[in-house]
Amino acid sequence: MIHKPSWFRDDEIMVSTAPTCGLTKGGRLLPLVDRTTGQRVQVPDLETGELVDAIDDQLKIDMEALCVGDSTATLRFVKAEQVTMRSAVPTYYDRRFDDAFDGAMKSEKFKTFTSMTIGKMVKGDLLTIRNGHGSPTQSVRVGTVPYIKVSDLRAGLVNINPTNRVPLAVAEKFWRGKSSGLNAWDLICPERTSKNIGDFCMLMPGQEQVVTTKEVIVVRPGKKANFDPFYLAWALTLNIVRDQWRRVIFMQTNREDVGDRYLAIRIPIPRDTEHATEVSQPFRNYYQNLAKARDELRAYFASEPDHHFFIGTAEEGIGDEDLEEDDTFK
């Protein structure tokens, strides 16, 4: 007869989301580093008593806790019925970030908000989401229309790379029409192949006519939203929202991927338009003032066409003012 430990639970599965196992990617011992000082932590050697580097092995700590029936921040039990082979990845069942969101929503700062998942917001017409246009091959990047890769999305802004442009004919093929379907203030985020999945960047006025790689999602307020893109930027950059992405990003062979799991991420919903405007005003001021400054600099360049080259401001778009703004996502 096999003896079952007291902590054994027939209807639950043990899940460890330990981020370290004592080894580097190259197979060497992983030293434990003090996050405050940046110095390696030293501990006495069990045999000699001499100080040696401590090993960063959270998985070992979890297993030692499991043996005695304890729990840790990265060790928990999950109901077996909640685990599916489609998402049989430990980090997916790490509820710390969801718990942090729940705790924050009960605090004084967020007591006037409600919350909703991105998926429900889409179904309720509070959000509109589309994917990127596609990925032109390197051989056709010889034109005038900027092509935006995931590496061009940094620090809340879309950065134009002058070495990645395609001909207008190629752009229209990926647009499936004469216009990109993008609007100023749209929010763009990588969904694959990038360390910055979950980091949203805002498309500035003048950047609308670009080709975006297929590996992004583009988000804008829906018809029934009581908030604008600046509120969305405020909400999506909250730590309690951004941290939730850590649970839904999986590693696929050698690259990250979020699939449609991001639809389960929750964000705060304002009580009304005035509330949304009030809390997001710093974001509105920043992006609108930045847009104004860019326009002023662009006007200066237009008056001095032969004297300056400034990446990311001069000739960002395709230079066709006759293209109509498209409010629909295809």
Coordinates of C-alpha atoms in Angstrom, one line a residue:
M1 CA 0.0 0.0 0.0
I2 CA 1.3 3.4 -1.1
H3 CA 1.3 6.0 1.7
K4 CA -0.1 9.4 0.5
P5 CA 1.4 12.5 2.1
S6 CA -1.0 14.6 4.2
W7 CA -0.8 17.4 1.6
F8 CA -1.7 15.2 -1.3
R9 CA -5.0 16.2 -3.0
D10 CA -6.7 14.0 -5.5
D11 CA -8.7 16.7 -7.2
E12 CA -5.8 19.2 -7.5
I13 CA -2.6 19.6 -9.4
M14 CA 0.6 21.1 -8.0
V15 CA 1.9 23.9 -10.1
S16 CA 5.3 25.6 -9.6
T17 CA 6.0 28.8 -11.5
A18 CA 9.6 29.1 -10.2
P19 CA 11.5 31.4 -12.5
T20 CA 14.9 29.9 -11.7
C21 CA 16.3 26.3 -11.3
G22 CA 19.9 27.1 -10.3
L23 CA 21.3 27.0 -13.9
T24 CA 22.0 29.6 -16.6
K25 CA 21.0 29.0 -20.2
G26 CA 24.5 27.8 -20.8
G27 CA 24.3 25.2 -18.1
R28 CA 26.5 27.0 -15.5
L29 CA 25.4 27.6 -11.9
L30 CA 23.2 30.7 -11.6
P31 CA 24.4 32.9 -8.7
L32 CA 21.9 34.6 -6.5
V33 CA 22.2 38.4 -6.9
D34 CA 20.9 41.0 -4.4
R35 CA 18.4 43.1 -6.2
T36 CA 19.2 46.1 -4.1
T37 CA 23.0 46.1 -4.3
G38 CA 23.6 44.1 -7.5
Q39 CA 26.1 42.0 -5.6
R40 CA 26.3 38.3 -5.4
V41 CA 24.9 36.8 -2.2
Q42 CA 27.5 34.8 -0.2
V43 CA 26.7 31.9 2.1
P44 CA 29.0 29.5 4.1
D45 CA 29.9 26.3 2.4
L46 CA 28.5 23.4 4.4
E47 CA 31.8 21.5 4.4
T48 CA 34.5 24.1 4.7
G49 CA 32.6 27.0 6.2
E50 CA 34.1 29.3 3.6
L51 CA 31.9 31.9 1.9
V52 CA 30.7 30.9 -1.6
D53 CA 28.1 32.2 -4.0
A54 CA 24.6 31.3 -3.2
I55 CA 22.7 29.6 -6.0
D56 CA 19.4 31.1 -7.4
D57 CA 17.2 28.0 -7.4
Q58 CA 13.6 28.9 -6.7
L59 CA 12.5 25.5 -8.1
K60 CA 14.4 23.7 -5.3
I61 CA 12.8 26.0 -2.7
D62 CA 9.4 25.1 -4.1
M63 CA 10.1 21.3 -4.0
E64 CA 11.5 21.5 -0.5
A65 CA 8.3 23.3 0.6
L66 CA 6.2 20.7 -1.2
C67 CA 7.9 17.9 0.7
V68 CA 6.7 19.3 4.0
G69 CA 3.3 20.6 2.8
D70 CA 4.2 24.3 2.7
S71 CA 3.5 26.7 0.0
T72 CA 5.5 29.6 -1.5
A73 CA 4.8 32.6 -3.7
T74 CA 5.4 30.4 -6.8
L75 CA 4.0 27.1 -5.6
R76 CA 0.3 26.4 -5.5
F77 CA -2.4 23.8 -6.1
V78 CA -4.9 24.2 -9.0
K79 CA -8.2 22.4 -9.4
A80 CA -7.6 19.5 -11.9
E81 CA -10.7 20.5 -13.8
Q82 CA -9.3 23.9 -14.5
V83 CA -6.2 22.4 -16.3
T84 CA -6.4 21.6 -20.0
M85 CA -3.8 20.3 -22.4
R86 CA -4.4 23.4 -24.5
S87 CA -2.9 25.6 -21.7
A88 CA -0.8 23.1 -19.8
V89 CA 1.8 25.7 -18.9
P90 CA 2.5 26.5 -15.2
T91 CA 2.6 30.2 -15.6
Y92 CA -0.9 30.3 -16.9
Y93 CA -2.2 29.2 -13.5
D94 CA -0.2 31.7 -11.5
R95 CA -2.9 33.8 -10.0
R96 CA -0.7 36.3 -8.2
F97 CA -1.2 39.0 -10.8
D98 CA -5.0 38.5 -10.8
D99 CA -5.0 38.6 -7.0
A100 CA -3.0 41.8 -7.1
F101 CA -5.6 43.3 -9.6
D102 CA -8.5 42.2 -7.3
G103 CA -6.8 43.8 -4.3
A104 CA -6.1 47.1 -6.1
M105 CA -9.7 47.3 -7.3
K106 CA -10.8 47.3 -3.6
S107 CA -8.5 50.1 -2.7
E108 CA -9.3 53.8 -2.3
K109 CA -7.7 54.7 -5.7
F110 CA -9.9 52.3 -7.7
K111 CA -13.1 52.2 -5.7
T112 CA -15.0 54.3 -8.3
F113 CA -14.0 51.9 -11.1
T114 CA -15.5 48.7 -12.3
S115 CA -13.5 46.2 -14.3
M116 CA -14.0 44.0 -17.4
T117 CA -11.9 41.6 -19.4
I118 CA -10.6 42.7 -22.8
G119 CA -12.7 39.9 -24.4
K120 CA -15.9 41.1 -22.8
M121 CA -15.1 44.7 -23.8
V122 CA -14.8 43.6 -27.4
K123 CA -18.1 41.8 -27.3
G124 CA -19.7 44.8 -25.7
D125 CA -18.4 47.1 -28.4
L126 CA -16.2 49.0 -25.8
L127 CA -13.1 48.0 -27.7
T128 CA -12.2 47.3 -31.4
I129 CA -9.2 45.1 -32.1
R130 CA -7.5 44.1 -35.3
N131 CA -4.3 42.4 -36.3
G132 CA -1.5 44.0 -38.4
H133 CA -1.4 44.1 -42.1
G134 CA 1.3 41.6 -42.9
S135 CA 5.0 41.2 -43.3
P136 CA 6.6 42.3 -46.7
T137 CA 9.7 40.4 -47.6
Q138 CA 13.1 42.1 -47.3
S139 CA 13.4 42.3 -51.1
V140 CA 10.5 44.8 -51.5
R141 CA 11.6 47.2 -48.8
V142 CA 12.7 49.8 -51.3
G143 CA 9.9 52.3 -51.4
T144 CA 8.4 55.3 -49.4
V145 CA 5.8 53.8 -47.1
P146 CA 7.1 52.9 -43.6
Y147 CA 6.9 49.3 -42.6
I148 CA 6.5 48.9 -38.8
K149 CA 8.1 45.8 -37.1
V150 CA 7.7 44.8 -33.5
S151 CA 11.1 46.2 -32.8
D152 CA 9.8 49.7 -33.8
L153 CA 7.3 49.7 -30.9
R154 CA 9.2 51.2 -27.9
A155 CA 8.6 53.5 -25.0
G156 CA 5.0 54.3 -25.9
L157 CA 5.8 55.5 -29.4
V158 CA 5.9 54.1 -33.0
N159 CA 9.4 54.7 -34.3
I160 CA 9.8 55.0 -38.1
N161 CA 12.9 53.1 -39.4
P162 CA 14.0 54.8 -42.7
T163 CA 15.6 51.5 -43.9
N164 CA 12.2 49.7 -43.7
R165 CA 9.9 51.2 -46.4
V166 CA 7.9 49.6 -49.2
P167 CA 6.5 50.9 -52.4
L168 CA 2.9 52.3 -52.3
A169 CA 1.7 49.5 -54.6
V170 CA 3.0 46.9 -52.1
A171 CA 1.5 48.9 -49.2
E172 CA -1.9 48.9 -50.9
K173 CA -1.7 45.2 -51.4
F174 CA -1.3 44.7 -47.7
W175 CA -3.8 47.3 -46.8
R176 CA -6.3 45.7 -49.2
G177 CA -7.2 49.2 -50.4
K178 CA -6.0 52.7 -50.7
S179 CA -5.7 53.4 -47.0
S180 CA -4.2 51.6 -44.0
G181 CA -7.3 51.6 -41.9
L182 CA -5.3 53.1 -39.0
N183 CA -6.2 56.3 -37.2
A184 CA -4.1 58.7 -35.2
W185 CA -4.0 57.7 -31.5
D186 CA -4.5 54.0 -32.2
L187 CA -2.7 51.8 -29.7
I188 CA -0.4 49.1 -31.2
C189 CA 1.2 46.2 -29.3
P190 CA 3.3 43.2 -30.3
E191 CA 1.6 39.8 -30.0
R192 CA 4.5 37.6 -31.0
T193 CA 8.3 37.3 -31.3
S194 CA 9.0 40.2 -28.9
K195 CA 10.0 40.8 -25.3
N196 CA 7.7 43.8 -25.2
I197 CA 4.4 42.0 -25.7
G198 CA 1.9 43.9 -23.7
D199 CA 3.6 47.3 -24.1
F200 CA 1.2 49.5 -26.0
C201 CA 2.5 52.3 -28.2
M202 CA 0.4 55.2 -29.6
L203 CA 0.3 56.0 -33.3
M204 CA 0.9 59.7 -33.7
P205 CA -0.9 62.0 -36.2
G206 CA 1.0 61.8 -39.5
Q207 CA 1.9 58.1 -39.0
E208 CA -1.4 56.7 -40.1
Q209 CA -0.4 55.5 -43.5
V210 CA 2.1 52.7 -42.6
V211 CA 2.2 49.0 -43.0
T212 CA 2.3 47.1 -39.8
T213 CA 3.7 43.6 -39.3
K214 CA 1.1 40.9 -38.9
E215 CA 2.5 40.2 -35.5
V216 CA 0.8 43.1 -33.7
I217 CA -2.6 43.9 -32.4
V218 CA -4.2 47.4 -32.9
V219 CA -6.6 48.6 -30.3
R220 CA -9.0 51.6 -30.2
P221 CA -12.2 52.5 -28.3
G222 CA -15.4 51.0 -29.6
K223 CA -18.6 52.8 -30.4
K224 CA -20.1 52.3 -26.9
A225 CA -16.9 53.3 -25.0
N226 CA -17.1 56.1 -22.5
F227 CA -13.4 56.7 -22.8
D228 CA -10.9 57.8 -25.4
P229 CA -7.5 56.4 -26.6
F230 CA -5.7 58.4 -23.9
Y231 CA -7.6 56.7 -21.2
L232 CA -6.9 53.3 -22.8
A233 CA -3.2 54.2 -22.7
W234 CA -3.5 55.1 -19.1
A235 CA -5.3 51.9 -18.2
L236 CA -3.1 49.5 -20.2
T237 CA 0.1 50.8 -18.7
L238 CA -1.1 50.3 -15.1
N239 CA 1.1 47.8 -13.3
I240 CA -1.9 45.8 -12.2
V241 CA -2.9 45.4 -15.8
R242 CA 0.6 45.1 -17.4
D243 CA 1.6 42.4 -14.9
Q244 CA -1.3 40.2 -16.1
W245 CA 0.4 39.7 -19.4
R246 CA 3.1 37.8 -17.7
R247 CA 0.6 35.0 -17.1
V248 CA -0.6 34.7 -20.7
I249 CA 2.6 35.0 -22.7
F250 CA 4.0 31.5 -23.6
M251 CA 7.3 30.6 -25.2
Q252 CA 6.7 28.9 -28.6
T253 CA 10.0 27.1 -29.5
N254 CA 12.3 30.2 -29.6
R255 CA 9.8 33.0 -29.5
E256 CA 7.1 34.5 -27.3
D257 CA 3.4 34.3 -28.2
V258 CA 0.2 35.5 -26.5
G259 CA -2.4 34.1 -28.9
D260 CA -5.9 35.1 -27.8
R261 CA -5.1 34.6 -24.2
Y262 CA -4.8 38.3 -23.7
L263 CA -8.6 38.5 -24.0
A264 CA -8.7 37.3 -20.3
I265 CA -6.8 40.4 -19.1
R266 CA -8.9 42.8 -17.0
I267 CA -8.7 46.5 -17.1
P268 CA -10.5 49.2 -14.9
I269 CA -13.6 50.8 -16.5
P270 CA -14.4 54.4 -15.6
R271 CA -17.8 55.3 -14.3
D272 CA -18.3 58.0 -17.0
T273 CA -16.6 60.0 -19.7
E274 CA -15.6 62.8 -17.2
H275 CA -14.0 60.3 -14.9
A276 CA -12.0 58.8 -17.7
T277 CA -10.9 62.2 -18.9
E278 CA -9.8 63.3 -15.4
V279 CA -7.6 60.3 -14.6
S280 CA -6.0 60.1 -18.0
Q281 CA -5.3 63.8 -18.4
P282 CA -1.5 63.5 -18.0
F283 CA -1.4 61.0 -20.9
R284 CA -3.6 63.3 -23.0
N285 CA -1.3 66.3 -22.3
Y286 CA 1.9 64.3 -23.1
Y287 CA 0.8 62.9 -26.4
Q288 CA -1.1 66.0 -27.7
N289 CA 1.8 68.3 -26.8
L290 CA 4.2 65.8 -28.4
A291 CA 2.1 65.9 -31.6
K292 CA 2.1 69.7 -31.6
A293 CA 5.9 69.8 -31.2
R294 CA 6.3 67.3 -34.0
D295 CA 4.1 69.4 -36.3
E296 CA 6.1 72.5 -35.5
L297 CA 9.4 70.7 -36.2
R298 CA 7.9 69.2 -39.4
A299 CA 6.9 72.7 -40.5
Y300 CA 10.4 73.9 -39.9
F301 CA 11.8 71.1 -42.0
A302 CA 9.4 72.0 -44.8
S303 CA 10.8 75.5 -44.8
E304 CA 14.4 74.2 -44.9
P305 CA 14.0 71.2 -47.1
D306 CA 17.7 70.9 -48.1
H307 CA 19.4 71.3 -44.7
H308 CA 18.1 68.6 -42.3
F309 CA 17.4 64.9 -42.0
F310 CA 15.6 63.9 -38.8
I311 CA 14.6 60.2 -38.4
G312 CA 11.1 59.8 -37.2
T313 CA 9.8 63.2 -38.0
A314 CA 10.6 64.2 -41.6
E315 CA 8.6 62.5 -44.3
E316 CA 7.2 59.9 -41.9
G317 CA 4.2 59.0 -44.0
I318 CA 3.7 58.5 -47.8
G319 CA 3.0 62.3 -48.2
D320 CA -0.4 61.8 -49.7
E321 CA -2.8 64.2 -48.0
D322 CA -5.7 63.1 -50.1
L323 CA -6.0 59.7 -48.4
E324 CA -9.2 59.6 -46.4
E325 CA -9.2 58.5 -42.8
D326 CA -10.8 55.1 -42.5
D327 CA -12.7 54.5 -39.2
T328 CA -13.4 50.8 -39.9
F329 CA -11.2 47.9 -39.3
K330 CA -11.1 45.3 -42.1

